[in-house]
């Protein structure tokens, strides 16, 4: 089960869903995309799509949760054809409200089965892996655990950095709830708190704290340490991937 959990927590970070609406975009209308992912990341993809297909696209950018609430409020009058969400929760909300329509089977087949909804309501667009970032001067990788559940061990007292208010941590907790259940997840969170896990504002702050030796390790997305290394090749912090 632990293996299943850690593997599944290599989570889908950005999700693509079709919004089920009455007034679909006719051939003379632009495709309307609501994107919870920012313009600097999505804009170039949209441009490339328009160049290749000749289809005009209008994009509304906002927070994923705001856009999901808007789609729900707009109901059958929503102009949105496509919803790109930064987090799974907003898509689950719309699926639960019956606001999504299945994606065409030909498109679904382009995406591996583990990264798409069983009912064909959404697919993963990009992924990230939850990893431990650690400082090899403070902890030997052989001491790192096989599972996040082992971070509650007293040997990690005060050692683990978390970003509780960060969306990626909250998505990670949501995944844990889905896979292991609410009780196990609540117990883990309480045990981490009791084990004096250290709270930081975000993933970057955790990587920085590990780097300057304030804490030996922290829970982050894999790319934050890769970014730190790209910016400064002398960065000593390393990613540890759960087995
Ligand atoms: Fe991020």
PDB file of C-alpha atoms and ligand atoms in Angstrom:
ATOM      1  CA  UNK A   1       0.000   0.000   0.000  1.00  0.00           C
ATOM      2  CA  UNK A   2       2.789   2.390   0.823  1.00  0.00           C
ATOM      3  CA  UNK A   3       4.358   1.811  -2.535  1.00  0.00           C
ATOM      4  CA  UNK A   4       1.046   2.478  -4.199  1.00  0.00           C
ATOM      5  CA  UNK A   5       0.703   5.688  -2.234  1.00  0.00           C
ATOM      6  CA  UNK A   6       4.115   7.078  -2.989  1.00  0.00           C
ATOM      7  CA  UNK A   7       3.842   6.173  -6.623  1.00  0.00           C
ATOM      8  CA  UNK A   8       0.395   7.649  -6.973  1.00  0.00           C
ATOM      9  CA  UNK A   9       1.543  10.829  -5.312  1.00  0.00           C
ATOM     10  CA  UNK A  10       3.569  11.481  -8.420  1.00  0.00           C
ATOM     11  CA  UNK A  11       0.573  13.578  -9.084  1.00  0.00           C
ATOM     12  CA  UNK A  12      -1.048  15.205 -12.029  1.00  0.00           C
ATOM     13  CA  UNK A  13      -0.423  18.890 -11.614  1.00  0.00           C
ATOM     14  CA  UNK A  14      -2.324  20.445 -14.451  1.00  0.00           C
ATOM     15  CA  UNK A  15      -5.573  19.105 -15.777  1.00  0.00           C
ATOM     16  CA  UNK A  16      -7.428  19.614 -19.003  1.00  0.00           C
ATOM     17  CA  UNK A  17     -11.211  19.215 -19.050  1.00  0.00           C
ATOM     18  CA  UNK A  18     -14.015  19.873 -21.494  1.00  0.00           C
ATOM     19  CA  UNK A  19     -16.794  21.987 -20.113  1.00  0.00           C
ATOM     20  CA  UNK A  20     -20.233  20.633 -20.952  1.00  0.00           C
ATOM     21  CA  UNK A  21     -22.308  23.504 -22.197  1.00  0.00           C
ATOM     22  CA  UNK A  22     -25.416  24.015 -24.270  1.00  0.00           C
ATOM     23  CA  UNK A  23     -24.139  26.700 -26.617  1.00  0.00           C
ATOM     24  CA  UNK A  24     -21.043  25.126 -28.064  1.00  0.00           C
ATOM     25  CA  UNK A  25     -18.674  27.226 -30.087  1.00  0.00           C
ATOM     26  CA  UNK A  26     -19.804  27.230 -33.689  1.00  0.00           C
ATOM     27  CA  UNK A  27     -17.291  27.209 -36.501  1.00  0.00           C
ATOM     28  CA  UNK A  28     -17.377  31.003 -36.716  1.00  0.00           C
ATOM     29  CA  UNK A  29     -16.703  31.491 -33.014  1.00  0.00           C
ATOM     30  CA  UNK A  30     -13.470  31.355 -31.119  1.00  0.00           C
ATOM     31  CA  UNK A  31     -12.674  28.466 -28.814  1.00  0.00           C
ATOM     32  CA  UNK A  32     -12.968  29.746 -25.249  1.00  0.00           C
ATOM     33  CA  UNK A  33     -10.482  28.434 -22.705  1.00  0.00           C
ATOM     34  CA  UNK A  34     -10.615  29.164 -18.980  1.00  0.00           C
ATOM     35  CA  UNK A  35      -7.124  28.669 -17.607  1.00  0.00           C
ATOM     36  CA  UNK A  36      -6.080  28.423 -13.968  1.00  0.00           C
ATOM     37  CA  UNK A  37      -2.509  28.146 -15.221  1.00  0.00           C
ATOM     38  CA  UNK A  38      -0.795  31.461 -15.872  1.00  0.00           C
ATOM     39  CA  UNK A  39      -0.434  33.132 -19.255  1.00  0.00           C
ATOM     40  CA  UNK A  40       3.367  32.917 -19.332  1.00  0.00           C
ATOM     41  CA  UNK A  41       3.052  29.098 -19.298  1.00  0.00           C
ATOM     42  CA  UNK A  42      -0.123  28.523 -21.320  1.00  0.00           C
ATOM     43  CA  UNK A  43       0.008  31.451 -23.766  1.00  0.00           C
ATOM     44  CA  UNK A  44       2.762  29.977 -25.980  1.00  0.00           C
ATOM     45  CA  UNK A  45       0.869  26.656 -26.245  1.00  0.00           C
ATOM     46  CA  UNK A  46      -2.304  28.461 -27.266  1.00  0.00           C
ATOM     47  CA  UNK A  47      -0.380  30.448 -29.903  1.00  0.00           C
ATOM     48  CA  UNK A  48       1.091  27.262 -31.320  1.00  0.00           C
ATOM     49  CA  UNK A  49      -2.343  25.612 -31.406  1.00  0.00           C
ATOM     50  CA  UNK A  50      -3.830  28.602 -33.259  1.00  0.00           C
ATOM     51  CA  UNK A  51      -0.932  28.669 -35.724  1.00  0.00           C
ATOM     52  CA  UNK A  52      -1.295  24.960 -36.494  1.00  0.00           C
ATOM     53  CA  UNK A  53      -5.095  24.778 -36.696  1.00  0.00           C
ATOM     54  CA  UNK A  54      -6.186  28.271 -37.685  1.00  0.00           C
ATOM     55  CA  UNK A  55      -8.643  28.157 -34.779  1.00  0.00           C
ATOM     56  CA  UNK A  56      -8.967  31.388 -32.854  1.00  0.00           C
ATOM     57  CA  UNK A  57      -8.735  30.969 -29.097  1.00  0.00           C
ATOM     58  CA  UNK A  58      -9.852  33.321 -26.345  1.00  0.00           C
ATOM     59  CA  UNK A  59      -8.384  32.642 -22.923  1.00  0.00           C
ATOM     60  CA  UNK A  60      -9.591  33.857 -19.566  1.00  0.00           C
ATOM     61  CA  UNK A  61      -6.891  33.523 -16.895  1.00  0.00           C
ATOM     62  CA  UNK A  62      -7.660  33.393 -13.184  1.00  0.00           C
ATOM     63  CA  UNK A  63      -7.208  31.226 -10.136  1.00  0.00           C
ATOM     64  CA  UNK A  64      -8.402  27.633 -10.814  1.00  0.00           C
ATOM     65  CA  UNK A  65     -10.920  27.652  -7.946  1.00  0.00           C
ATOM     66  CA  UNK A  66     -12.361  31.002  -9.064  1.00  0.00           C
ATOM     67  CA  UNK A  67     -12.805  29.735 -12.614  1.00  0.00           C
ATOM     68  CA  UNK A  68     -14.471  26.525 -11.455  1.00  0.00           C
ATOM     69  CA  UNK A  69     -16.930  28.528  -9.360  1.00  0.00           C
ATOM     70  CA  UNK A  70     -17.545  30.830 -12.324  1.00  0.00           C
ATOM     71  CA  UNK A  71     -18.256  27.915 -14.684  1.00  0.00           C
ATOM     72  CA  UNK A  72     -20.677  26.517 -12.150  1.00  0.00           C
ATOM     73  CA  UNK A  73     -22.394  29.896 -11.739  1.00  0.00           C
ATOM     74  CA  UNK A  74     -22.586  30.499 -15.471  1.00  0.00           C
ATOM     75  CA  UNK A  75     -24.258  27.137 -15.881  1.00  0.00           C
ATOM     76  CA  UNK A  76     -25.496  26.375 -19.394  1.00  0.00           C
ATOM     77  CA  UNK A  77     -24.659  29.963 -20.465  1.00  0.00           C
ATOM     78  CA  UNK A  78     -20.951  29.528 -19.788  1.00  0.00           C
ATOM     79  CA  UNK A  79     -18.864  30.527 -22.806  1.00  0.00           C
ATOM     80  CA  UNK A  80     -16.095  28.153 -21.656  1.00  0.00           C
ATOM     81  CA  UNK A  81     -15.316  25.222 -23.943  1.00  0.00           C
ATOM     82  CA  UNK A  82     -12.176  24.063 -22.162  1.00  0.00           C
ATOM     83  CA  UNK A  83     -10.993  24.330 -18.568  1.00  0.00           C
ATOM     84  CA  UNK A  84      -7.308  24.074 -17.721  1.00  0.00           C
ATOM     85  CA  UNK A  85      -6.884  23.667 -13.970  1.00  0.00           C
ATOM     86  CA  UNK A  86      -3.767  23.967 -11.886  1.00  0.00           C
ATOM     87  CA  UNK A  87      -5.159  21.630  -9.230  1.00  0.00           C
ATOM     88  CA  UNK A  88      -7.288  18.461  -9.313  1.00  0.00           C
ATOM     89  CA  UNK A  89      -9.755  19.781  -6.723  1.00  0.00           C
ATOM     90  CA  UNK A  90     -11.317  22.368  -9.027  1.00  0.00           C
ATOM     91  CA  UNK A  91     -11.894  19.726 -11.710  1.00  0.00           C
ATOM     92  CA  UNK A  92     -13.364  17.284  -9.182  1.00  0.00           C
ATOM     93  CA  UNK A  93     -15.724  20.034  -8.072  1.00  0.00           C
ATOM     94  CA  UNK A  94     -17.007  20.549 -11.632  1.00  0.00           C
ATOM     95  CA  UNK A  95     -17.230  16.813 -12.299  1.00  0.00           C
ATOM     96  CA  UNK A  96     -19.305  16.465  -9.112  1.00  0.00           C
ATOM     97  CA  UNK A  97     -21.602  19.238 -10.338  1.00  0.00           C
ATOM     98  CA  UNK A  98     -22.005  17.473 -13.704  1.00  0.00           C
ATOM     99  CA  UNK A  99     -20.472  20.456 -15.480  1.00  0.00           C
ATOM    100  CA  UNK A 100     -17.985  18.475 -17.599  1.00  0.00           C
ATOM    101  CA  UNK A 101     -18.549  16.496 -20.766  1.00  0.00           C
ATOM    102  CA  UNK A 102     -16.473  13.492 -21.889  1.00  0.00           C
ATOM    103  CA  UNK A 103     -13.446  14.178 -24.055  1.00  0.00           C
ATOM    104  CA  UNK A 104     -13.407  12.569 -27.502  1.00  0.00           C
ATOM    105  CA  UNK A 105     -12.020   9.024 -27.387  1.00  0.00           C
ATOM    106  CA  UNK A 106      -9.353   9.813 -30.000  1.00  0.00           C
ATOM    107  CA  UNK A 107      -7.972  12.513 -27.745  1.00  0.00           C
ATOM    108  CA  UNK A 108      -8.199  10.358 -24.626  1.00  0.00           C
ATOM    109  CA  UNK A 109      -6.125   7.647 -26.300  1.00  0.00           C
ATOM    110  CA  UNK A 110      -3.203  10.064 -26.583  1.00  0.00           C
ATOM    111  CA  UNK A 111      -2.869  10.062 -22.797  1.00  0.00           C
ATOM    112  CA  UNK A 112      -1.749   7.044 -20.705  1.00  0.00           C
ATOM    113  CA  UNK A 113      -4.683   5.529 -18.808  1.00  0.00           C
ATOM    114  CA  UNK A 114      -3.264   6.366 -15.380  1.00  0.00           C
ATOM    115  CA  UNK A 115      -3.353  10.060 -16.223  1.00  0.00           C
ATOM    116  CA  UNK A 116      -6.968  10.254 -17.290  1.00  0.00           C
ATOM    117  CA  UNK A 117     -10.335  10.105 -15.643  1.00  0.00           C
ATOM    118  CA  UNK A 118     -12.116   6.720 -15.935  1.00  0.00           C
ATOM    119  CA  UNK A 119     -15.185   8.477 -17.274  1.00  0.00           C
ATOM    120  CA  UNK A 120     -13.135  10.440 -19.807  1.00  0.00           C
ATOM    121  CA  UNK A 121     -13.992  13.764 -18.167  1.00  0.00           C
ATOM    122  CA  UNK A 122     -10.404  15.007 -17.895  1.00  0.00           C
ATOM    123  CA  UNK A 123      -6.799  14.202 -18.682  1.00  0.00           C
ATOM    124  CA  UNK A 124      -3.523  15.227 -17.123  1.00  0.00           C
ATOM    125  CA  UNK A 125      -1.645  17.867 -19.074  1.00  0.00           C
ATOM    126  CA  UNK A 126       1.603  17.940 -17.106  1.00  0.00           C
ATOM    127  CA  UNK A 127       2.916  16.152 -14.057  1.00  0.00           C
ATOM    128  CA  UNK A 128       5.087  16.678 -11.033  1.00  0.00           C
ATOM    129  CA  UNK A 129       6.603  14.389  -8.452  1.00  0.00           C
ATOM    130  CA  UNK A 130       6.508  14.992  -4.734  1.00  0.00           C
ATOM    131  CA  UNK A 131      10.019  14.435  -3.461  1.00  0.00           C
ATOM    132  CA  UNK A 132      12.162  15.016  -0.432  1.00  0.00           C
ATOM    133  CA  UNK A 133      14.798  17.703  -0.879  1.00  0.00           C
ATOM    134  CA  UNK A 134      17.706  17.041   1.491  1.00  0.00           C
ATOM    135  CA  UNK A 135      21.055  18.439   2.497  1.00  0.00           C
ATOM    136  CA  UNK A 136      23.684  15.686   2.188  1.00  0.00           C
ATOM    137  CA  UNK A 137      25.874  17.471   4.759  1.00  0.00           C
ATOM    138  CA  UNK A 138      23.131  17.004   7.336  1.00  0.00           C
ATOM    139  CA  UNK A 139      21.587  13.668   6.472  1.00  0.00           C
ATOM    140  CA  UNK A 140      22.791  10.574   4.648  1.00  0.00           C
ATOM    141  CA  UNK A 141      20.405   9.463   1.895  1.00  0.00           C
ATOM    142  CA  UNK A 142      20.398   5.958   3.438  1.00  0.00           C
ATOM    143  CA  UNK A 143      18.548   7.465   6.406  1.00  0.00           C
ATOM    144  CA  UNK A 144      15.735   8.751   4.205  1.00  0.00           C
ATOM    145  CA  UNK A 145      12.479   6.819   4.485  1.00  0.00           C
ATOM    146  CA  UNK A 146      10.632   4.638   1.963  1.00  0.00           C
ATOM    147  CA  UNK A 147       7.388   6.441   2.620  1.00  0.00           C
ATOM    148  CA  UNK A 148       6.093   9.823   3.729  1.00  0.00           C
ATOM    149  CA  UNK A 149       4.381   7.986   6.581  1.00  0.00           C
ATOM    150  CA  UNK A 150       7.785   7.309   8.130  1.00  0.00           C
ATOM    151  CA  UNK A 151       8.486  11.040   8.473  1.00  0.00           C
ATOM    152  CA  UNK A 152       6.461  10.958  11.682  1.00  0.00           C
ATOM    153  CA  UNK A 153       9.233   8.880  13.274  1.00  0.00           C
ATOM    154  CA  UNK A 154      10.875  10.531  16.257  1.00  0.00           C
ATOM    155  CA  UNK A 155      14.216  10.379  14.412  1.00  0.00           C
ATOM    156  CA  UNK A 156      12.855  13.202  12.193  1.00  0.00           C
ATOM    157  CA  UNK A 157      11.711  15.357  15.123  1.00  0.00           C
ATOM    158  CA  UNK A 158      11.912  19.030  14.087  1.00  0.00           C
ATOM    159  CA  UNK A 159      13.658  18.102  10.848  1.00  0.00           C
ATOM    160  CA  UNK A 160      11.020  18.177   8.126  1.00  0.00           C
ATOM    161  CA  UNK A 161      10.029  21.314   6.238  1.00  0.00           C
ATOM    162  CA  UNK A 162       6.468  21.589   4.905  1.00  0.00           C
ATOM    163  CA  UNK A 163       4.499  24.332   3.157  1.00  0.00           C
ATOM    164  CA  UNK A 164       1.007  23.768   4.605  1.00  0.00           C
ATOM    165  CA  UNK A 165      -0.625  26.729   2.867  1.00  0.00           C
ATOM    166  CA  UNK A 166       0.818  25.906  -0.525  1.00  0.00           C
ATOM    167  CA  UNK A 167      -1.463  24.466  -3.194  1.00  0.00           C
ATOM    168  CA  UNK A 168       0.914  21.624  -4.010  1.00  0.00           C
ATOM    169  CA  UNK A 169       0.975  20.467  -0.388  1.00  0.00           C
ATOM    170  CA  UNK A 170      -2.809  20.635  -0.272  1.00  0.00           C
ATOM    171  CA  UNK A 171      -3.057  18.595  -3.489  1.00  0.00           C
ATOM    172  CA  UNK A 172      -0.689  16.070  -1.923  1.00  0.00           C
ATOM    173  CA  UNK A 173      -2.949  15.856   1.144  1.00  0.00           C
ATOM    174  CA  UNK A 174      -5.977  15.440  -1.132  1.00  0.00           C
ATOM    175  CA  UNK A 175      -4.227  12.566  -2.916  1.00  0.00           C
ATOM    176  CA  UNK A 176      -3.438  10.964   0.439  1.00  0.00           C
ATOM    177  CA  UNK A 177      -7.088  11.267   1.469  1.00  0.00           C
ATOM    178  CA  UNK A 178      -8.162   9.620  -1.793  1.00  0.00           C
ATOM    179  CA  UNK A 179      -5.710   6.756  -1.500  1.00  0.00           C
ATOM    180  CA  UNK A 180      -5.443   6.148   2.242  1.00  0.00           C
ATOM    181  CA  UNK A 181      -8.627   7.692   3.588  1.00  0.00           C
ATOM    182  CA  UNK A 182      -9.436  10.665   5.775  1.00  0.00           C
ATOM    183  CA  UNK A 183      -8.573   9.006   9.095  1.00  0.00           C
ATOM    184  CA  UNK A 184      -5.092   7.906   8.053  1.00  0.00           C
ATOM    185  CA  UNK A 185      -4.450  11.344   6.552  1.00  0.00           C
ATOM    186  CA  UNK A 186      -5.658  13.216   9.642  1.00  0.00           C
ATOM    187  CA  UNK A 187      -3.479  10.975  11.814  1.00  0.00           C
ATOM    188  CA  UNK A 188      -0.469  11.683   9.603  1.00  0.00           C
ATOM    189  CA  UNK A 189      -0.996  15.447   9.722  1.00  0.00           C
ATOM    190  CA  UNK A 190      -1.375  15.403  13.498  1.00  0.00           C
ATOM    191  CA  UNK A 191       1.675  13.195  13.881  1.00  0.00           C
ATOM    192  CA  UNK A 192       3.738  15.521  11.643  1.00  0.00           C
ATOM    193  CA  UNK A 193       2.670  18.468  13.756  1.00  0.00           C
ATOM    194  CA  UNK A 194       3.504  16.561  16.955  1.00  0.00           C
ATOM    195  CA  UNK A 195       6.881  15.706  15.417  1.00  0.00           C
ATOM    196  CA  UNK A 196       7.515  19.454  15.130  1.00  0.00           C
ATOM    197  CA  UNK A 197       7.482  19.669  11.327  1.00  0.00           C
ATOM    198  CA  UNK A 198       8.618  23.156  10.305  1.00  0.00           C
ATOM    199  CA  UNK A 199       6.228  25.336   8.311  1.00  0.00           C
ATOM    200  CA  UNK A 200       7.453  27.441   5.370  1.00  0.00           C
ATOM    201  CA  UNK A 201       5.611  29.736   2.984  1.00  0.00           C
ATOM    202  CA  UNK A 202       6.280  27.691  -0.144  1.00  0.00           C
ATOM    203  CA  UNK A 203       8.446  25.092  -1.861  1.00  0.00           C
ATOM    204  CA  UNK A 204      11.220  27.541  -2.732  1.00  0.00           C
ATOM    205  CA  UNK A 205      11.524  28.625   0.905  1.00  0.00           C
ATOM    206  CA  UNK A 206      11.899  24.968   1.920  1.00  0.00           C
ATOM    207  CA  UNK A 207      14.681  24.389  -0.625  1.00  0.00           C
ATOM    208  CA  UNK A 208      16.449  27.532   0.622  1.00  0.00           C
ATOM    209  CA  UNK A 209      16.115  26.469   4.279  1.00  0.00           C
ATOM    210  CA  UNK A 210      17.520  23.025   3.487  1.00  0.00           C
ATOM    211  CA  UNK A 211      20.324  24.594   1.513  1.00  0.00           C
ATOM    212  CA  UNK A 212      21.457  26.899   4.316  1.00  0.00           C
ATOM    213  CA  UNK A 213      21.228  24.025   6.812  1.00  0.00           C
ATOM    214  CA  UNK A 214      18.274  25.264   8.822  1.00  0.00           C
ATOM    215  CA  UNK A 215      16.579  21.887   8.348  1.00  0.00           C
ATOM    216  CA  UNK A 216      18.003  18.697   6.811  1.00  0.00           C
ATOM    217  CA  UNK A 217      15.019  17.880   4.600  1.00  0.00           C
ATOM    218  CA  UNK A 218      11.641  18.978   3.344  1.00  0.00           C
ATOM    219  CA  UNK A 219       8.691  17.865   1.225  1.00  0.00           C
ATOM    220  CA  UNK A 220       8.583  19.657  -2.133  1.00  0.00           C
ATOM    221  CA  UNK A 221       7.828  19.230  -5.824  1.00  0.00           C
ATOM    222  CA  UNK A 222      10.770  17.826  -7.764  1.00  0.00           C
ATOM    223  CA  UNK A 223      11.438  20.876  -9.942  1.00  0.00           C
ATOM    224  CA  UNK A 224      12.231  23.378  -7.190  1.00  0.00           C
ATOM    225  CA  UNK A 225      15.592  21.844  -6.415  1.00  0.00           C
ATOM    226  CA  UNK A 226      16.295  21.363 -10.126  1.00  0.00           C
ATOM    227  CA  UNK A 227      15.637  25.074 -10.574  1.00  0.00           C
ATOM    228  CA  UNK A 228      17.966  25.926  -7.669  1.00  0.00           C
ATOM    229  CA  UNK A 229      20.717  23.819  -9.281  1.00  0.00           C
ATOM    230  CA  UNK A 230      20.133  25.453 -12.676  1.00  0.00           C
ATOM    231  CA  UNK A 231      20.474  28.895 -11.094  1.00  0.00           C
ATOM    232  CA  UNK A 232      23.534  27.979  -9.032  1.00  0.00           C
ATOM    233  CA  UNK A 233      25.595  24.908  -9.969  1.00  0.00           C
ATOM    234  CA  UNK A 234      27.155  24.964  -6.464  1.00  0.00           C
ATOM    235  CA  UNK A 235      23.819  24.021  -4.941  1.00  0.00           C
ATOM    236  CA  UNK A 236      24.397  20.963  -2.742  1.00  0.00           C
ATOM    237  CA  UNK A 237      20.797  20.036  -2.020  1.00  0.00           C
ATOM    238  CA  UNK A 238      19.498  16.894  -3.700  1.00  0.00           C
ATOM    239  CA  UNK A 239      16.156  15.389  -4.583  1.00  0.00           C
ATOM    240  CA  UNK A 240      15.230  12.042  -3.064  1.00  0.00           C
ATOM    241  CA  UNK A 241      12.495  10.091  -4.855  1.00  0.00           C
ATOM    242  CA  UNK A 242      10.458   7.671  -2.793  1.00  0.00           C
ATOM    243  CA  UNK A 243      10.993   4.091  -4.046  1.00  0.00           C
TER     244      UNK A 243
HETATM  245 FE1  LIG B   1       5.138  24.877  -8.347  1.00  0.00          FE
END
